[in-house]
Amino acid sequence: MPKLKTKRAAAKRFKVTATGKFKHPKANKQHILGKKSPKRKMNLRKMGMVDKTNEKAVRQMMPYA
């Protein structure tokens, strides 16, 4: 059986934790920041976790993660 290719777009967006879960940077931090509160912008800096309902789809895009 041939090797499976990793979807490069997914590899750039998701990182794998030590327990095998996926984390991703949060959205809405690029522009229009003036109307967002400092607390909200601070929380957007943190990484978010991929929901368990979407984890299977991400794992298919990154078979060797």
PDB file of N, CA, C and O in Angstrom:
ATOM      1  N   MET A   1       0.846  -1.182   0.000  1.00  0.00           N
ATOM      2  CA  MET A   1       0.000   0.000   0.000  1.00  0.00           C
ATOM      3  C   MET A   1       0.891   1.245   0.000  1.00  0.00           C
ATOM      4  O   MET A   1       1.862   1.316   0.736  1.00  0.00           O
ATOM      5  N   PRO A   2       0.572   2.239  -0.823  1.00  0.00           N
ATOM      6  CA  PRO A   2       1.420   3.435  -0.894  1.00  0.00           C
ATOM      7  C   PRO A   2       1.293   4.287   0.367  1.00  0.00           C
ATOM      8  O   PRO A   2       0.337   4.158   1.137  1.00  0.00           O
ATOM      9  N   LYS A   3       2.257   5.157   0.531  1.00  0.00           N
ATOM     10  CA  LYS A   3       2.209   6.087   1.653  1.00  0.00           C
ATOM     11  C   LYS A   3       1.059   7.063   1.461  1.00  0.00           C
ATOM     12  O   LYS A   3       0.693   7.388   0.333  1.00  0.00           O
ATOM     13  N   LEU A   4       0.507   7.533   2.572  1.00  0.00           N
ATOM     14  CA  LEU A   4      -0.557   8.525   2.524  1.00  0.00           C
ATOM     15  C   LEU A   4       0.053   9.912   2.571  1.00  0.00           C
ATOM     16  O   LEU A   4       1.028  10.152   3.276  1.00  0.00           O
ATOM     17  N   LYS A   5      -0.514  10.823   1.812  1.00  0.00           N
ATOM     18  CA  LYS A   5      -0.011  12.189   1.810  1.00  0.00           C
ATOM     19  C   LYS A   5      -0.725  13.020   2.874  1.00  0.00           C
ATOM     20  O   LYS A   5      -1.926  12.883   3.076  1.00  0.00           O
ATOM     21  N   THR A   6       0.036  13.869   3.527  1.00  0.00           N
ATOM     22  CA  THR A   6      -0.522  14.817   4.480  1.00  0.00           C
ATOM     23  C   THR A   6      -1.025  16.034   3.723  1.00  0.00           C
ATOM     24  O   THR A   6      -0.350  16.531   2.827  1.00  0.00           O
ATOM     25  N   LYS A   7      -2.213  16.503   4.084  1.00  0.00           N
ATOM     26  CA  LYS A   7      -2.722  17.749   3.508  1.00  0.00           C
ATOM     27  C   LYS A   7      -1.913  18.893   4.114  1.00  0.00           C
ATOM     28  O   LYS A   7      -1.954  19.134   5.322  1.00  0.00           O
ATOM     29  N   ARG A   8      -1.148  19.591   3.292  1.00  0.00           N
ATOM     30  CA  ARG A   8      -0.228  20.611   3.790  1.00  0.00           C
ATOM     31  C   ARG A   8      -0.972  21.776   4.438  1.00  0.00           C
ATOM     32  O   ARG A   8      -0.467  22.393   5.372  1.00  0.00           O
ATOM     33  N   ALA A   9      -2.159  22.089   3.950  1.00  0.00           N
ATOM     34  CA  ALA A   9      -2.939  23.172   4.552  1.00  0.00           C
ATOM     35  C   ALA A   9      -3.279  22.835   5.999  1.00  0.00           C
ATOM     36  O   ALA A   9      -3.215  23.694   6.879  1.00  0.00           O
ATOM     37  N   ALA A  10      -3.632  21.575   6.269  1.00  0.00           N
ATOM     38  CA  ALA A  10      -3.955  21.161   7.632  1.00  0.00           C
ATOM     39  C   ALA A  10      -2.707  21.133   8.502  1.00  0.00           C
ATOM     40  O   ALA A  10      -2.759  21.511   9.675  1.00  0.00           O
ATOM     41  N   ALA A  11      -1.583  20.711   7.943  1.00  0.00           N
ATOM     42  CA  ALA A  11      -0.348  20.638   8.715  1.00  0.00           C
ATOM     43  C   ALA A  11       0.103  22.019   9.177  1.00  0.00           C
ATOM     44  O   ALA A  11       0.720  22.161  10.232  1.00  0.00           O
ATOM     45  N   LYS A  12      -0.215  23.047   8.403  1.00  0.00           N
ATOM     46  CA  LYS A  12       0.156  24.408   8.776  1.00  0.00           C
ATOM     47  C   LYS A  12      -0.792  24.993   9.818  1.00  0.00           C
ATOM     48  O   LYS A  12      -0.426  25.929  10.519  1.00  0.00           O
ATOM     49  N   ARG A  13      -1.996  24.468   9.908  1.00  0.00           N
ATOM     50  CA  ARG A  13      -3.010  25.049  10.797  1.00  0.00           C
ATOM     51  C   ARG A  13      -3.147  24.330  12.127  1.00  0.00           C
ATOM     52  O   ARG A  13      -3.603  24.923  13.112  1.00  0.00           O
ATOM     53  N   PHE A  14      -2.800  23.062  12.192  1.00  0.00           N
ATOM     54  CA  PHE A  14      -3.009  22.274  13.406  1.00  0.00           C
ATOM     55  C   PHE A  14      -1.691  21.728  13.926  1.00  0.00           C
ATOM     56  O   PHE A  14      -0.804  21.366  13.158  1.00  0.00           O
ATOM     57  N   LYS A  15      -1.597  21.661  15.264  1.00  0.00           N
ATOM     58  CA  LYS A  15      -0.461  21.029  15.930  1.00  0.00           C
ATOM     59  C   LYS A  15      -1.015  19.927  16.820  1.00  0.00           C
ATOM     60  O   LYS A  15      -2.134  20.024  17.331  1.00  0.00           O
ATOM     61  N   VAL A  16      -0.227  18.889  17.036  1.00  0.00           N
ATOM     62  CA  VAL A  16      -0.664  17.754  17.835  1.00  0.00           C
ATOM     63  C   VAL A  16      -0.107  17.888  19.241  1.00  0.00           C
ATOM     64  O   VAL A  16       1.072  18.203  19.424  1.00  0.00           O
ATOM     65  N   THR A  17      -0.947  17.635  20.240  1.00  0.00           N
ATOM     66  CA  THR A  17      -0.492  17.665  21.623  1.00  0.00           C
ATOM     67  C   THR A  17       0.116  16.313  21.970  1.00  0.00           C
ATOM     68  O   THR A  17       0.049  15.356  21.187  1.00  0.00           O
ATOM     69  N   ALA A  18       0.680  16.205  23.156  1.00  0.00           N
ATOM     70  CA  ALA A  18       1.306  14.954  23.599  1.00  0.00           C
ATOM     71  C   ALA A  18       0.281  13.834  23.757  1.00  0.00           C
ATOM     72  O   ALA A  18       0.621  12.654  23.625  1.00  0.00           O
ATOM     73  N   THR A  19      -0.972  14.190  24.025  1.00  0.00           N
ATOM     74  CA  THR A  19      -2.013  13.177  24.192  1.00  0.00           C
ATOM     75  C   THR A  19      -2.690  12.809  22.879  1.00  0.00           C
ATOM     76  O   THR A  19      -3.608  11.998  22.868  1.00  0.00           O
ATOM     77  N   GLY A  20      -2.263  13.448  21.765  1.00  0.00           N
ATOM     78  CA  GLY A  20      -2.813  13.115  20.462  1.00  0.00           C
ATOM     79  C   GLY A  20      -3.973  13.986  20.018  1.00  0.00           C
ATOM     80  O   GLY A  20      -4.552  13.750  18.966  1.00  0.00           O
ATOM     81  N   LYS A  21      -4.313  14.980  20.817  1.00  0.00           N
ATOM     82  CA  LYS A  21      -5.373  15.902  20.413  1.00  0.00           C
ATOM     83  C   LYS A  21      -4.777  16.985  19.532  1.00  0.00           C
ATOM     84  O   LYS A  21      -3.570  17.145  19.446  1.00  0.00           O
ATOM     85  N   PHE A  22      -5.658  17.743  18.868  1.00  0.00           N
ATOM     86  CA  PHE A  22      -5.204  18.786  17.954  1.00  0.00           C
ATOM     87  C   PHE A  22      -5.530  20.157  18.514  1.00  0.00           C
ATOM     88  O   PHE A  22      -6.618  20.372  19.041  1.00  0.00           O
ATOM     89  N   LYS A  23      -4.592  21.087  18.371  1.00  0.00           N
ATOM     90  CA  LYS A  23      -4.831  22.467  18.767  1.00  0.00           C
ATOM     91  C   LYS A  23      -4.641  23.356  17.552  1.00  0.00           C
ATOM     92  O   LYS A  23      -3.948  22.993  16.601  1.00  0.00           O
ATOM     93  N   HIS A  24      -5.279  24.530  17.590  1.00  0.00           N
ATOM     94  CA  HIS A  24      -5.254  25.447  16.452  1.00  0.00           C
ATOM     95  C   HIS A  24      -5.279  26.875  16.962  1.00  0.00           C
ATOM     96  O   HIS A  24      -5.810  27.138  18.055  1.00  0.00           O
ATOM     97  N   PRO A  25      -4.738  27.815  16.196  1.00  0.00           N
ATOM     98  CA  PRO A  25      -4.853  29.225  16.605  1.00  0.00           C
ATOM     99  C   PRO A  25      -6.286  29.710  16.420  1.00  0.00           C
ATOM    100  O   PRO A  25      -6.997  29.271  15.519  1.00  0.00           O
ATOM    101  N   LYS A  26      -6.697  30.611  17.288  1.00  0.00           N
ATOM    102  CA  LYS A  26      -8.067  31.114  17.225  1.00  0.00           C
ATOM    103  C   LYS A  26      -8.228  32.141  16.108  1.00  0.00           C
ATOM    104  O   LYS A  26      -7.276  32.815  15.718  1.00  0.00           O
ATOM    105  N   ALA A  27      -9.452  32.260  15.629  1.00  0.00           N
ATOM    106  CA  ALA A  27      -9.773  33.199  14.560  1.00  0.00           C
ATOM    107  C   ALA A  27     -10.079  34.580  15.142  1.00  0.00           C
ATOM    108  O   ALA A  27     -10.144  34.757  16.356  1.00  0.00           O
ATOM    109  N   ASN A  28     -10.271  35.562  14.263  1.00  0.00           N
ATOM    110  CA  ASN A  28     -10.691  36.921  14.607  1.00  0.00           C
ATOM    111  C   ASN A  28      -9.614  37.741  15.307  1.00  0.00           C
ATOM    112  O   ASN A  28      -9.921  38.604  16.111  1.00  0.00           O
ATOM    113  N   LYS A  29      -8.351  37.500  14.994  1.00  0.00           N
ATOM    114  CA  LYS A  29      -7.269  38.254  15.625  1.00  0.00           C
ATOM    115  C   LYS A  29      -6.459  39.034  14.589  1.00  0.00           C
ATOM    116  O   LYS A  29      -5.448  39.630  14.919  1.00  0.00           O
ATOM    117  N   GLN A  30      -6.893  39.102  13.338  1.00  0.00           N
ATOM    118  CA  GLN A  30      -6.094  39.697  12.282  1.00  0.00           C
ATOM    119  C   GLN A  30      -6.355  41.186  12.087  1.00  0.00           C
ATOM    120  O   GLN A  30      -5.424  41.955  11.921  1.00  0.00           O
ATOM    121  N   HIS A  31      -7.598  41.596  12.096  1.00  0.00           N
ATOM    122  CA  HIS A  31      -7.909  43.001  11.825  1.00  0.00           C
ATOM    123  C   HIS A  31      -9.214  43.361  12.509  1.00  0.00           C
ATOM    124  O   HIS A  31      -9.862  42.513  13.122  1.00  0.00           O
ATOM    125  N   ILE A  32      -9.605  44.640  12.431  1.00  0.00           N
ATOM    126  CA  ILE A  32     -10.763  45.189  13.138  1.00  0.00           C
ATOM    127  C   ILE A  32     -10.621  44.907  14.638  1.00  0.00           C
ATOM    128  O   ILE A  32     -11.515  44.364  15.285  1.00  0.00           O
ATOM    129  N   LEU A  33      -9.457  45.273  15.188  1.00  0.00           N
ATOM    130  CA  LEU A  33      -9.189  44.985  16.586  1.00  0.00           C
ATOM    131  C   LEU A  33      -9.587  46.132  17.510  1.00  0.00           C
ATOM    132  O   LEU A  33      -9.604  45.955  18.729  1.00  0.00           O
ATOM    133  N   GLY A  34      -9.887  47.300  16.941  1.00  0.00           N
ATOM    134  CA  GLY A  34     -10.201  48.456  17.766  1.00  0.00           C
ATOM    135  C   GLY A  34     -11.460  48.287  18.599  1.00  0.00           C
ATOM    136  O   GLY A  34     -11.542  48.780  19.721  1.00  0.00           O
ATOM    137  N   LYS A  35     -12.454  47.583  18.063  1.00  0.00           N
ATOM    138  CA  LYS A  35     -13.714  47.420  18.784  1.00  0.00           C
ATOM    139  C   LYS A  35     -13.704  46.230  19.742  1.00  0.00           C
ATOM    140  O   LYS A  35     -14.660  46.048  20.491  1.00  0.00           O
ATOM    141  N   LYS A  36     -12.651  45.435  19.725  1.00  0.00           N
ATOM    142  CA  LYS A  36     -12.564  44.275  20.612  1.00  0.00           C
ATOM    143  C   LYS A  36     -11.867  44.675  21.905  1.00  0.00           C
ATOM    144  O   LYS A  36     -10.894  45.423  21.899  1.00  0.00           O
ATOM    145  N   SER A  37     -12.370  44.149  22.996  1.00  0.00           N
ATOM    146  CA  SER A  37     -11.822  44.518  24.300  1.00  0.00           C
ATOM    147  C   SER A  37     -10.441  43.891  24.479  1.00  0.00           C
ATOM    148  O   SER A  37     -10.135  42.859  23.867  1.00  0.00           O
ATOM    149  N   PRO A  38      -9.597  44.490  25.326  1.00  0.00           N
ATOM    150  CA  PRO A  38      -8.277  43.907  25.583  1.00  0.00           C
ATOM    151  C   PRO A  38      -8.351  42.484  26.130  1.00  0.00           C
ATOM    152  O   PRO A  38      -7.518  41.639  25.780  1.00  0.00           O
ATOM    153  N   LYS A  39      -9.355  42.218  26.952  1.00  0.00           N
ATOM    154  CA  LYS A  39      -9.512  40.864  27.503  1.00  0.00           C
ATOM    155  C   LYS A  39      -9.825  39.860  26.395  1.00  0.00           C
ATOM    156  O   LYS A  39      -9.293  38.747  26.378  1.00  0.00           O
ATOM    157  N   ARG A  40     -10.677  40.274  25.470  1.00  0.00           N
ATOM    158  CA  ARG A  40     -11.039  39.392  24.355  1.00  0.00           C
ATOM    159  C   ARG A  40      -9.831  39.119  23.469  1.00  0.00           C
ATOM    160  O   ARG A  40      -9.586  37.992  23.046  1.00  0.00           O
ATOM    161  N   LYS A  41      -9.041  40.173  23.183  1.00  0.00           N
ATOM    162  CA  LYS A  41      -7.854  40.004  22.345  1.00  0.00           C
ATOM    163  C   LYS A  41      -6.812  39.131  23.045  1.00  0.00           C
ATOM    164  O   LYS A  41      -6.122  38.347  22.396  1.00  0.00           O
ATOM    165  N   MET A  42      -6.713  39.262  24.359  1.00  0.00           N
ATOM    166  CA  MET A  42      -5.772  38.450  25.124  1.00  0.00           C
ATOM    167  C   MET A  42      -6.163  36.972  25.037  1.00  0.00           C
ATOM    168  O   MET A  42      -5.312  36.091  24.872  1.00  0.00           O
ATOM    169  N   ASN A  43      -7.456  36.685  25.127  1.00  0.00           N
ATOM    170  CA  ASN A  43      -7.916  35.297  25.042  1.00  0.00           C
ATOM    171  C   ASN A  43      -7.767  34.736  23.631  1.00  0.00           C
ATOM    172  O   ASN A  43      -7.640  33.522  23.464  1.00  0.00           O
ATOM    173  N   LEU A  44      -7.764  35.588  22.614  1.00  0.00           N
ATOM    174  CA  LEU A  44      -7.586  35.120  21.244  1.00  0.00           C
ATOM    175  C   LEU A  44      -6.142  34.706  20.970  1.00  0.00           C
ATOM    176  O   LEU A  44      -5.883  34.014  19.989  1.00  0.00           O
ATOM    177  N   ARG A  45      -5.210  35.128  21.820  1.00  0.00           N
ATOM    178  CA  ARG A  45      -3.818  34.716  21.638  1.00  0.00           C
ATOM    179  C   ARG A  45      -3.610  33.239  21.935  1.00  0.00           C
ATOM    180  O   ARG A  45      -2.715  32.605  21.397  1.00  0.00           O
ATOM    181  N   LYS A  46      -4.431  32.689  22.812  1.00  0.00           N
ATOM    182  CA  LYS A  46      -4.281  31.289  23.222  1.00  0.00           C
ATOM    183  C   LYS A  46      -4.679  30.352  22.091  1.00  0.00           C
ATOM    184  O   LYS A  46      -5.420  30.727  21.183  1.00  0.00           O
ATOM    185  N   MET A  47      -4.197  29.137  22.173  1.00  0.00           N
ATOM    186  CA  MET A  47      -4.563  28.120  21.195  1.00  0.00           C
ATOM    187  C   MET A  47      -5.907  27.506  21.590  1.00  0.00           C
ATOM    188  O   MET A  47      -6.188  27.333  22.774  1.00  0.00           O
ATOM    189  N   GLY A  48      -6.715  27.166  20.594  1.00  0.00           N
ATOM    190  CA  GLY A  48      -7.967  26.475  20.836  1.00  0.00           C
ATOM    191  C   GLY A  48      -7.807  24.996  20.525  1.00  0.00           C
ATOM    192  O   GLY A  48      -6.898  24.595  19.792  1.00  0.00           O
ATOM    193  N   MET A  49      -8.658  24.177  21.096  1.00  0.00           N
ATOM    194  CA  MET A  49      -8.612  22.744  20.856  1.00  0.00           C
ATOM    195  C   MET A  49      -9.676  22.370  19.820  1.00  0.00           C
ATOM    196  O   MET A  49     -10.775  22.930  19.821  1.00  0.00           O
ATOM    197  N   VAL A  50      -9.352  21.418  18.965  1.00  0.00           N
ATOM    198  CA  VAL A  50     -10.311  20.939  17.973  1.00  0.00           C
ATOM    199  C   VAL A  50     -11.370  20.121  18.694  1.00  0.00           C
ATOM    200  O   VAL A  50     -11.056  19.280  19.548  1.00  0.00           O
ATOM    201  N   ASP A  51     -12.629  20.368  18.388  1.00  0.00           N
ATOM    202  CA  ASP A  51     -13.727  19.645  19.010  1.00  0.00           C
ATOM    203  C   ASP A  51     -13.667  18.173  18.639  1.00  0.00           C
ATOM    204  O   ASP A  51     -13.224  17.814  17.547  1.00  0.00           O
ATOM    205  N   LYS A  52     -14.119  17.313  19.545  1.00  0.00           N
ATOM    206  CA  LYS A  52     -14.029  15.868  19.298  1.00  0.00           C
ATOM    207  C   LYS A  52     -14.857  15.432  18.098  1.00  0.00           C
ATOM    208  O   LYS A  52     -14.557  14.419  17.480  1.00  0.00           O
ATOM    209  N   THR A  53     -15.891  16.207  17.734  1.00  0.00           N
ATOM    210  CA  THR A  53     -16.693  15.854  16.570  1.00  0.00           C
ATOM    211  C   THR A  53     -15.936  16.099  15.268  1.00  0.00           C
ATOM    212  O   THR A  53     -16.259  15.515  14.246  1.00  0.00           O
ATOM    213  N   ASN A  54     -14.921  16.972  15.293  1.00  0.00           N
ATOM    214  CA  ASN A  54     -14.132  17.268  14.096  1.00  0.00           C
ATOM    215  C   ASN A  54     -12.772  16.585  14.102  1.00  0.00           C
ATOM    216  O   ASN A  54     -12.029  16.692  13.133  1.00  0.00           O
ATOM    217  N   GLU A  55     -12.442  15.904  15.181  1.00  0.00           N
ATOM    218  CA  GLU A  55     -11.111  15.326  15.314  1.00  0.00           C
ATOM    219  C   GLU A  55     -10.838  14.254  14.254  1.00  0.00           C
ATOM    220  O   GLU A  55      -9.727  14.148  13.740  1.00  0.00           O
ATOM    221  N   LYS A  56     -11.847  13.483  13.902  1.00  0.00           N
ATOM    222  CA  LYS A  56     -11.674  12.432  12.897  1.00  0.00           C
ATOM    223  C   LYS A  56     -11.310  13.036  11.544  1.00  0.00           C
ATOM    224  O   LYS A  56     -10.437  12.527  10.836  1.00  0.00           O
ATOM    225  N   ALA A  57     -11.945  14.139  11.179  1.00  0.00           N
ATOM    226  CA  ALA A  57     -11.671  14.788   9.900  1.00  0.00           C
ATOM    227  C   ALA A  57     -10.250  15.327   9.857  1.00  0.00           C
ATOM    228  O   ALA A  57      -9.568  15.204   8.835  1.00  0.00           O
ATOM    229  N   VAL A  58      -9.801  15.905  10.964  1.00  0.00           N
ATOM    230  CA  VAL A  58      -8.440  16.447  11.011  1.00  0.00           C
ATOM    231  C   VAL A  58      -7.435  15.301  10.948  1.00  0.00           C
ATOM    232  O   VAL A  58      -6.409  15.399  10.270  1.00  0.00           O
ATOM    233  N   ARG A  59      -7.721  14.206  11.626  1.00  0.00           N
ATOM    234  CA  ARG A  59      -6.793  13.063  11.619  1.00  0.00           C
ATOM    235  C   ARG A  59      -6.671  12.462  10.219  1.00  0.00           C
ATOM    236  O   ARG A  59      -5.609  11.979   9.833  1.00  0.00           O
ATOM    237  N   GLN A  60      -7.739  12.500   9.442  1.00  0.00           N
ATOM    238  CA  GLN A  60      -7.665  11.982   8.065  1.00  0.00           C
ATOM    239  C   GLN A  60      -6.792  12.866   7.198  1.00  0.00           C
ATOM    240  O   GLN A  60      -6.132  12.371   6.284  1.00  0.00           O
ATOM    241  N   MET A  61      -6.775  14.168   7.477  1.00  0.00           N
ATOM    242  CA  MET A  61      -5.943  15.074   6.706  1.00  0.00           C
ATOM    243  C   MET A  61      -4.478  14.959   7.100  1.00  0.00           C
ATOM    244  O   MET A  61      -3.596  15.272   6.321  1.00  0.00           O
ATOM    245  N   MET A  62      -4.232  14.494   8.339  1.00  0.00           N
ATOM    246  CA  MET A  62      -2.860  14.368   8.842  1.00  0.00           C
ATOM    247  C   MET A  62      -2.670  12.938   9.346  1.00  0.00           C
ATOM    248  O   MET A  62      -2.704  12.676  10.553  1.00  0.00           O
ATOM    249  N   PRO A  63      -2.482  11.975   8.456  1.00  0.00           N
ATOM    250  CA  PRO A  63      -2.467  10.564   8.865  1.00  0.00           C
ATOM    251  C   PRO A  63      -1.298  10.177   9.755  1.00  0.00           C
ATOM    252  O   PRO A  63      -1.382   9.214  10.485  1.00  0.00           O
ATOM    253  N   TYR A  64      -0.199  10.925   9.717  1.00  0.00           N
ATOM    254  CA  TYR A  64       0.982  10.552  10.505  1.00  0.00           C
ATOM    255  C   TYR A  64       1.162  11.442  11.729  1.00  0.00           C
ATOM    256  O   TYR A  64       2.217  11.429  12.339  1.00  0.00           O
ATOM    257  N   ALA A  65       0.126  12.196  12.092  1.00  0.00           N
ATOM    258  CA  ALA A  65       0.232  13.077  13.249  1.00  0.00           C
ATOM    259  C   ALA A  65       0.032  12.292  14.532  1.00  0.00           C
ATOM    260  O   ALA A  65      -0.662  11.314  14.592  1.00  0.00           O
TER     261      ALA A  65
END
